[in-house]
C-alpha positions as CSV (number, residue, x, y, z in Angstrom):
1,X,0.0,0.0,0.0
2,X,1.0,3.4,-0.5
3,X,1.5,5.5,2.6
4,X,-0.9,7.7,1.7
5,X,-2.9,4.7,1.9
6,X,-1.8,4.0,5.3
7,X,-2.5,6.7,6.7
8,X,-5.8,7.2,5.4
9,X,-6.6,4.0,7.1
10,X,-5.2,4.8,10.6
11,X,-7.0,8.3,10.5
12,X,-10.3,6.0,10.0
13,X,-9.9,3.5,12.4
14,X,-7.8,5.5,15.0
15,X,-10.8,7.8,16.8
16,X,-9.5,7.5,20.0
17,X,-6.5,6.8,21.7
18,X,-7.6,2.9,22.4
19,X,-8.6,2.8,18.4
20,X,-5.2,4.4,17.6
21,X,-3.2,2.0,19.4
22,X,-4.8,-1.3,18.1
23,X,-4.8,-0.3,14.7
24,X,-1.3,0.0,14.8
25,X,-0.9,-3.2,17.0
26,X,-2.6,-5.1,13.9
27,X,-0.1,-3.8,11.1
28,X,2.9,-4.5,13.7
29,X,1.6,-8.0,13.8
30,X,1.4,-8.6,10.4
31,X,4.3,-7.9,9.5
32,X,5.4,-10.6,12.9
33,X,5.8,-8.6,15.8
34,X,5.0,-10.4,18.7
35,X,3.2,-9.1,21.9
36,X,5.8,-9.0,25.3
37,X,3.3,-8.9,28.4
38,X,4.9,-6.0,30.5
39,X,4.4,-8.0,33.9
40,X,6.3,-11.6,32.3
41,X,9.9,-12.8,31.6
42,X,10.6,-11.3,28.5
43,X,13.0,-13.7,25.9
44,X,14.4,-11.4,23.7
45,X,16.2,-13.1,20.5
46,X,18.4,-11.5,17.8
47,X,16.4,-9.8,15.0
48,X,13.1,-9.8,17.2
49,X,10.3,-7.5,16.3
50,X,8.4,-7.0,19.7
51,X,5.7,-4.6,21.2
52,X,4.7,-3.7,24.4
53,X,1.3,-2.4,25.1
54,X,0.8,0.3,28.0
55,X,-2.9,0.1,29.5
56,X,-4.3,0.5,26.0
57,X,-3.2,3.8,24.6
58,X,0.6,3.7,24.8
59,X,2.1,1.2,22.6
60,X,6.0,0.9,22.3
61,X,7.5,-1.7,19.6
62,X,11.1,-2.6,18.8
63,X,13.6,-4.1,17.1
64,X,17.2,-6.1,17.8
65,X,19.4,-6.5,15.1
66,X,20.5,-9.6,13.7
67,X,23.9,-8.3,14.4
68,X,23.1,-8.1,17.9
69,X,26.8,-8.4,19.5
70,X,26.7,-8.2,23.9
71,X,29.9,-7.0,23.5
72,X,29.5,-4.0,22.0
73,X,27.6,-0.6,22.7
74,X,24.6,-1.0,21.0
75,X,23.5,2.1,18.9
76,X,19.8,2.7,20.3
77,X,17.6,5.2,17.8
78,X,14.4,6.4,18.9
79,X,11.3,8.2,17.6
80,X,8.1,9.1,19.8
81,X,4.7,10.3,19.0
82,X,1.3,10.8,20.8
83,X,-2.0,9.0,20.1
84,X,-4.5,11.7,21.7
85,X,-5.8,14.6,20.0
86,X,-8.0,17.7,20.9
87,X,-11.4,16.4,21.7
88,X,-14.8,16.5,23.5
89,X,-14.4,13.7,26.3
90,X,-18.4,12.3,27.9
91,X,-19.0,13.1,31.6
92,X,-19.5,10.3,34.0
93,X,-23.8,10.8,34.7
94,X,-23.8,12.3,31.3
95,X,-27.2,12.6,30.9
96,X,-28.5,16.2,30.0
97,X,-31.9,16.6,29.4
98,X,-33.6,20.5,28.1
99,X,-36.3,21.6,26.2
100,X,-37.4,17.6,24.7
101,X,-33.5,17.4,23.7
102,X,-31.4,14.7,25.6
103,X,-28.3,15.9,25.1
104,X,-24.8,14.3,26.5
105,X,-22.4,16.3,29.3
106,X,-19.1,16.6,27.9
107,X,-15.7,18.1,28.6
108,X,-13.0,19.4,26.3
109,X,-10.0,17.6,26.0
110,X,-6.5,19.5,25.0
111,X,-6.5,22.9,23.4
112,X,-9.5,22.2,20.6
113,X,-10.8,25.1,18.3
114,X,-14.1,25.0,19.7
115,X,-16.3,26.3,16.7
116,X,-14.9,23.8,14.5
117,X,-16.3,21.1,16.4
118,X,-20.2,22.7,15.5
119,X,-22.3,21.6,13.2
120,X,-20.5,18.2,12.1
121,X,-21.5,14.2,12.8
122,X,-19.8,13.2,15.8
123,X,-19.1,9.4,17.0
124,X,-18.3,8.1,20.4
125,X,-15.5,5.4,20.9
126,X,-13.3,4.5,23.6
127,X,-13.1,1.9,26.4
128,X,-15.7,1.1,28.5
129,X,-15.3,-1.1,32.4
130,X,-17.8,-3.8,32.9
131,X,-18.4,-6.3,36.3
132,X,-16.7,-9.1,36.8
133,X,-17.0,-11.1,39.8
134,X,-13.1,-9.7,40.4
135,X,-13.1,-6.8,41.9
136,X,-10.0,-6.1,40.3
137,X,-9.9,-7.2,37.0
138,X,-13.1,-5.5,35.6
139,X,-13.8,-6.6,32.1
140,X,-12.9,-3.9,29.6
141,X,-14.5,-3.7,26.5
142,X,-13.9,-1.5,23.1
143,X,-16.9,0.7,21.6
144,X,-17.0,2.4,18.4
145,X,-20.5,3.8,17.7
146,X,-21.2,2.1,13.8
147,X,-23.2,5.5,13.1
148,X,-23.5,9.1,13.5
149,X,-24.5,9.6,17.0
150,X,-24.4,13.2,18.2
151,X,-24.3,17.2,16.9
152,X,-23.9,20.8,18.1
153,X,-25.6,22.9,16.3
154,X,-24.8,26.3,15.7
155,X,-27.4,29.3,16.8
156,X,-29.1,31.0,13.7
157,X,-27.8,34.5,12.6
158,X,-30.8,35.7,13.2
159,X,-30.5,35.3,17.2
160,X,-26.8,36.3,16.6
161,X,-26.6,39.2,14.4
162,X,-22.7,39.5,15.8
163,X,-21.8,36.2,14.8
164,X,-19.2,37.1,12.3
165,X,-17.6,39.4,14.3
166,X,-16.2,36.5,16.5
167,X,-18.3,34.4,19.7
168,X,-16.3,33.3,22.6
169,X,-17.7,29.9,23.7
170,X,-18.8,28.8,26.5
171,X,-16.7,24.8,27.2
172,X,-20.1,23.9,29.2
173,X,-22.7,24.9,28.3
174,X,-22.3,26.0,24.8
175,X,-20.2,22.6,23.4
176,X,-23.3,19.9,24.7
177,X,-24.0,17.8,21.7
178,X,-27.7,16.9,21.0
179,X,-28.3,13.3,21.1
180,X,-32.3,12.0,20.6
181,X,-35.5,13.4,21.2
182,X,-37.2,12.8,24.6
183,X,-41.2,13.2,24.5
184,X,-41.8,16.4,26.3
185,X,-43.4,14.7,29.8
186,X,-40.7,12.4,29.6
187,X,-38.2,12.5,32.7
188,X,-35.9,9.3,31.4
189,X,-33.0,8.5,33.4
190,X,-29.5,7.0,32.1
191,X,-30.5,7.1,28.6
192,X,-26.8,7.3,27.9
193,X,-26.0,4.4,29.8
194,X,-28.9,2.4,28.4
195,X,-27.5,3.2,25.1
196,X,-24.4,1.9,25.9
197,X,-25.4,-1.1,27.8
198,X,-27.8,-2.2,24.4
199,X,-24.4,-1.7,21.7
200,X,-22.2,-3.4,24.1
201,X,-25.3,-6.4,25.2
202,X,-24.0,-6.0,29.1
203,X,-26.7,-5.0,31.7
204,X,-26.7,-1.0,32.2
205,X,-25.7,-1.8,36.0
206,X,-22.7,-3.9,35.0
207,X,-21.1,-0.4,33.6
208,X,-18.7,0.6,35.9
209,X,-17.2,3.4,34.3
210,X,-16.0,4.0,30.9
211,X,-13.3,6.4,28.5
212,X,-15.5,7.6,26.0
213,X,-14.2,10.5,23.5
214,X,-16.4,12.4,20.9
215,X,-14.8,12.3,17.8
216,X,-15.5,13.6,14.0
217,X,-16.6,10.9,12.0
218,X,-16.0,12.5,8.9
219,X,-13.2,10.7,6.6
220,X,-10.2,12.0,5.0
221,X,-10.1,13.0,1.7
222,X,-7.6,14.5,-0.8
223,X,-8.7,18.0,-2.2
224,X,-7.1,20.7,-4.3
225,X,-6.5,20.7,-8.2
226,X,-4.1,17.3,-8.3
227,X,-4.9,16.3,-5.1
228,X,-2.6,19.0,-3.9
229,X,-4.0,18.1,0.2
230,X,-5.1,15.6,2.3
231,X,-8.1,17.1,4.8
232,X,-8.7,15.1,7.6
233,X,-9.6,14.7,11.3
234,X,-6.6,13.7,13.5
235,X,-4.1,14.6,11.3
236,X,-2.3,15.8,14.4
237,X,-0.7,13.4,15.7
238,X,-1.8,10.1,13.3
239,X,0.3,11.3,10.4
240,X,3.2,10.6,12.6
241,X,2.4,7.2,14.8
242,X,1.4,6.0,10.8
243,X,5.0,7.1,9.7
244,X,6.8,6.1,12.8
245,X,5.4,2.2,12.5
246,X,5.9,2.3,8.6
247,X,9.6,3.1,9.2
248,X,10.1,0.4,12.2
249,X,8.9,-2.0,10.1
250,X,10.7,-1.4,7.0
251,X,14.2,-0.6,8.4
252,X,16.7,-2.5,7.3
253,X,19.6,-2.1,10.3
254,X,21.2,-5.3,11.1
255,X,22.8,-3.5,14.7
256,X,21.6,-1.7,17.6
257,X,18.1,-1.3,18.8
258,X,15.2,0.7,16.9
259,X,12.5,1.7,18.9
260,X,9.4,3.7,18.5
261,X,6.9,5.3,21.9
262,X,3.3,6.0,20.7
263,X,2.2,8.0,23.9
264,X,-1.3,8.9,25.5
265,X,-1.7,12.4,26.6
266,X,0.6,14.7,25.1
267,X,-2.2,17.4,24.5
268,X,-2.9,17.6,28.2
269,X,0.8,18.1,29.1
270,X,2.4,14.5,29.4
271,X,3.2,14.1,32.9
272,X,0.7,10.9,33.5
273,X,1.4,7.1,33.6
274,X,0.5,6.9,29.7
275,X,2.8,10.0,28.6
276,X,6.2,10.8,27.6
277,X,6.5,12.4,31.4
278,X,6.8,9.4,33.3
279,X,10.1,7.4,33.6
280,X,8.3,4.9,31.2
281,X,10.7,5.6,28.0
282,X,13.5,5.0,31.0
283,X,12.5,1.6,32.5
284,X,11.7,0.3,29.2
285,X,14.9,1.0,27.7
286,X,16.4,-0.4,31.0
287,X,14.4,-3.7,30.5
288,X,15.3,-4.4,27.0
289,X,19.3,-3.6,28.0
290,X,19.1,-6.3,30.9
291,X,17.4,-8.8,29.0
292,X,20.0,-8.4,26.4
293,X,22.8,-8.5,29.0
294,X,23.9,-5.2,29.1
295,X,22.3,-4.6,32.9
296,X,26.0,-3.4,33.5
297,X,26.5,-1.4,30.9
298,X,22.9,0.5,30.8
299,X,23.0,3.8,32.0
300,X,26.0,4.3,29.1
301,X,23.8,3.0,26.6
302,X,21.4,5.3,27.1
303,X,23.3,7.9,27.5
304,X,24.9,7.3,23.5
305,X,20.6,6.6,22.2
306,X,19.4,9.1,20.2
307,X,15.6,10.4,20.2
308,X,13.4,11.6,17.4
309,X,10.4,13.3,18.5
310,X,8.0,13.5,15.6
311,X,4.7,15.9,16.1
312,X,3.0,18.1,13.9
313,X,4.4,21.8,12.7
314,X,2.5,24.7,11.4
315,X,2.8,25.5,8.0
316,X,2.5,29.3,6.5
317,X,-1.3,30.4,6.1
318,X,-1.7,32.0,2.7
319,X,-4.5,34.6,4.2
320,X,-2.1,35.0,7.1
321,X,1.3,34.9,6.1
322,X,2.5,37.5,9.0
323,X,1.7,35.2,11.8
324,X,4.9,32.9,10.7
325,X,8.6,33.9,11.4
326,X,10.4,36.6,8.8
327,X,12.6,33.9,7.4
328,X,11.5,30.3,8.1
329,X,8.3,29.9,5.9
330,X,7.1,25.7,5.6
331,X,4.8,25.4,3.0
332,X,2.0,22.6,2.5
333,X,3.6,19.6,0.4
334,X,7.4,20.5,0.8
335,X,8.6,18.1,2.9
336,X,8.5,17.3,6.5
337,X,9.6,20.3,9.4
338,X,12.6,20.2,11.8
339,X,11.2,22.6,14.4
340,X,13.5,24.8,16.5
341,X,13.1,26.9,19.4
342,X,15.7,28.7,21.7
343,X,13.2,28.4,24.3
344,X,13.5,24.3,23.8
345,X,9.7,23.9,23.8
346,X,11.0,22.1,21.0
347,X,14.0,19.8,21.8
348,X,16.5,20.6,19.3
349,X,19.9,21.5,18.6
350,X,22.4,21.9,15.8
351,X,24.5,18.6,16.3
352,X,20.8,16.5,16.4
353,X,20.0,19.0,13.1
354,X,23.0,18.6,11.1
355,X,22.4,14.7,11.7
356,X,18.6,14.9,9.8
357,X,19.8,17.4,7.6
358,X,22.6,14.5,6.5
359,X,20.2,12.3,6.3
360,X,18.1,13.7,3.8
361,X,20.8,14.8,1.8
362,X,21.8,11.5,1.6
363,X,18.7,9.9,0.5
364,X,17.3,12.9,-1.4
365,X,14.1,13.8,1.3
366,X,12.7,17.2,1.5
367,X,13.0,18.7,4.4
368,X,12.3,22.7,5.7
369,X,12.6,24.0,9.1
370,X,10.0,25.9,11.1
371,X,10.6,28.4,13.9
372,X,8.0,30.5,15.8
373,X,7.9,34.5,15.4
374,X,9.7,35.9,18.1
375,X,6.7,38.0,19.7
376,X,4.4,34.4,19.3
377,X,5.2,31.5,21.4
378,X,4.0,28.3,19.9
379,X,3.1,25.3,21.3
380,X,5.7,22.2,22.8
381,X,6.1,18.8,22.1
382,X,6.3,15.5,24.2
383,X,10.6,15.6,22.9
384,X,11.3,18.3,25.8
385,X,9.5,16.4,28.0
386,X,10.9,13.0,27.3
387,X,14.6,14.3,26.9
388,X,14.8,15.9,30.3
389,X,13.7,12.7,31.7
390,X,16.4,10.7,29.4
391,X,19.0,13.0,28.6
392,X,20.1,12.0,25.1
393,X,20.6,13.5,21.5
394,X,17.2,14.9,20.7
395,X,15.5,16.1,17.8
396,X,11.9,17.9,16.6
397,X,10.5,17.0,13.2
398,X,7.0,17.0,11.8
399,X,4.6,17.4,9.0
400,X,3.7,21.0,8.3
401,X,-0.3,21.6,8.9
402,X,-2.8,23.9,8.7
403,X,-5.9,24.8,11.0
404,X,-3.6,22.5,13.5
405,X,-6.1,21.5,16.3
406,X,-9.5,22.3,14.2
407,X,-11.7,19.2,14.1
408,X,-10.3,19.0,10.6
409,X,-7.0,19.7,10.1
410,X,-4.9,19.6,6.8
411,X,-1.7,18.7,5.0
412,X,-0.2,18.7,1.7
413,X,-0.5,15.1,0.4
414,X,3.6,14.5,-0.5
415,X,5.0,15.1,2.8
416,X,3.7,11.6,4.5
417,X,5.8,10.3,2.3
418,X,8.9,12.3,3.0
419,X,8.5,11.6,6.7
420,X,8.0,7.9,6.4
421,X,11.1,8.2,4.2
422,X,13.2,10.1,6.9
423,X,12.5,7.6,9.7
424,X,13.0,4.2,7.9
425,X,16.4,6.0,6.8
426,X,16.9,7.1,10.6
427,X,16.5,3.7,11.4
428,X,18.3,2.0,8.9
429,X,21.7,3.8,8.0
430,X,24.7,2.5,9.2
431,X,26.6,5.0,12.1
């Protein structure tokens, strides 16, 4: 398939964290990567593929070369990415009942553009905790609602004359999506969990509790003259967990350890069990060192690894072309970013650049770099994060976007491509 192709399919089956992470689990596995249970004896064998999956939405997966030698320093390369996006998240009780509407209580999840998020078919999928007669091993089951479930529809100009000039809204009560129609005299209670417990067959009182995200259930699509763009939902951060398994899989380095991190819970700053703030990244680097032998040797290892963190980067607006830096200007369909920042929001410096930059002037990749304006702080990535926690050689790379946390977001169609290119070469040329 072409990655293109790929992608298109992770951006369809990935519509929540959970989604994300098993649809990647299924193209490791087909190309024979086998599942290591975090809590068992691990048996790792030259030129293994393995993956490790973190309580659903964090998946890490790695290779050891066929050259795998105990006595010498291993090379470890590494490249991250998050599996969460900007989101409406369901309340626990989430029923919301007004005027004959039910409607569904709902929180915003990361930094969202709110009024994208009006007005389009929304789905609900996640993970949901049912009974078991352990107490603590509650049955957990996936959902993906089959059809479109839930709106929010915008208020008429007519009863907004000032619309155009700009509403702020509200993150309660404005951003509740409709849901059914209740008969007027109707006072129904749990309709949502009723709901759930009829797609999912379980008695309603059986539902514990559940991790249920609202997601835009439109698909992506290329647009533009010669399908100049790809516009999608959860472009940020699919486009790279899609490139970082493409590369894993197709690397062709017979030494050292490649690795990628697929992390929950960048857009709500990291620092949980699932992100790249833990010492997660840490312990499993340490694990895969002592089953290899190098328990004595580990904390060097590490120390000589090398990190890739690959996130979105924001490409130049044509309508508003002064919000990007005076020099560094990424354009849509030129190849992947390397982000910079003196600030190190973005974790980058020039001996991490001038490797990348060799690399794609090696293999012939497009590449541009993107910086913020000085008087405009941007946003950070899960590389600062990780890097201060495991000190190594860290770079920031990404595909250029537009309207970069919209319900749909968008990105010229060659620069998958280019990515994917620049991490199957990071993982597969020779030091």
């Amino acid at each position: 398939m072409k990655e293109t192709e790929l992608l298109f399919d992770l951006l369809k089956k990935g519509v929540s964290p959970v989604q994300a992470v098993r649809a990647c689990k299924e193209r490791l596995e087909s190309a024979g990567f086998l599942e290591l249970p975090y809590d068992e004896p691990w048996k790792l064998q030259k030129n293994g593929r393995y993956y490790v999956n973190h309580h659903d939405t964090t998946l890490f997966a790695f290779t050891v070369g066929e050259g795998w030698q105990e006595t010498k320093t291993p090379q470890i390369r590494m490249a991250a990415a998050h599996t969460d996006f900007p989101c409406l998240r369901i309340k626990p009780s989430a029923d919301v009942t007004a005027c004959g509407y039910a409607q569904v209580n709902v929180e915003v999840y990361g930094g969202a553009i709110l009024n994208t998020w009006l007005d389009r078919p929304l789905g609900i999928a996640g993970r949901v905790a049912v009974r078991t007669q352990d107490a603590f091993a509650p049955k957990i089951v996936e959902f993906v609602s089959e059809k479109n479930l839930l709106t929010i529809p915008n208020l008429a100009i007519h009863m907004n004359r000032e619309v155009n000039k700009g509403v702020e809204l509200n993150r309660q009560t404005d951003m509740l999506p409709v849901f059914a129609l209740l008969p007027e005299e109707e006072k129904k209670a749990d309709y949502f969990l009723t709901f759930l417990a009829d797609e999912l067959s379980v008695e309603k009182t059986d539902i514990l509790d559940f991790e249920l995200t609202v997601y835009c259930k439109e698909n992506p699509e290329f647009i533009g003259l010669n399908d100049d763009f790809i516009s999608s939902p959860r472009l940020d951060n699919l486009t790279s967990c899609a490139a970082l398994v493409s590369g894993l899989i197709d690397a062709g380095r017979t030494e050292g350890i490649n690795l990628i991190a697929l992390f929950d819970h960048e857009e709500i700053g990291s620092r949980t069990k699932q992100g790249a703030g833990s010492i997660l990244l840490h312990d499993m680097l340490n694990r895969i060192l002592k089953e290899l032998g190098r328990e004595q040797t580990a904390e060097q290892d590490l120390y000589r690894s090398m990190l890739l963190s690959v996130d979105v980067a924001h490409g130049i607006h044509p309508n508003q072309a002064g919000k990007m830096d005076l020099t560094n200007k990424p354009v849509l369909g030129r190849g992947f970013c390397i982000k910079e920042a003196s600030s190190q929001s973005y974790a980058t410096d020039c001996e991490t650049i001038a490797i990348i930059q060799q690399i794609c002037e090696k293999e012939k990749i497009v590449y541009q770099k993107f910086v913020n304006r000085s008087d405009m702080p941007g946003g950070s990535t899960l590389g600062s994060i990780a890097s201060a926690l495991l000190p190594v050689k860290t770079v920031d790379i990404g595909i250029p976007l537009l309207a970069m946390h919209s319900a749909r977001e968008l990105m010229g169609s060659a620069d998958q491509q280019a990515l994917k290119d620049l991490v199957t070469a990071y993982f597969t040329l020779a030091s």
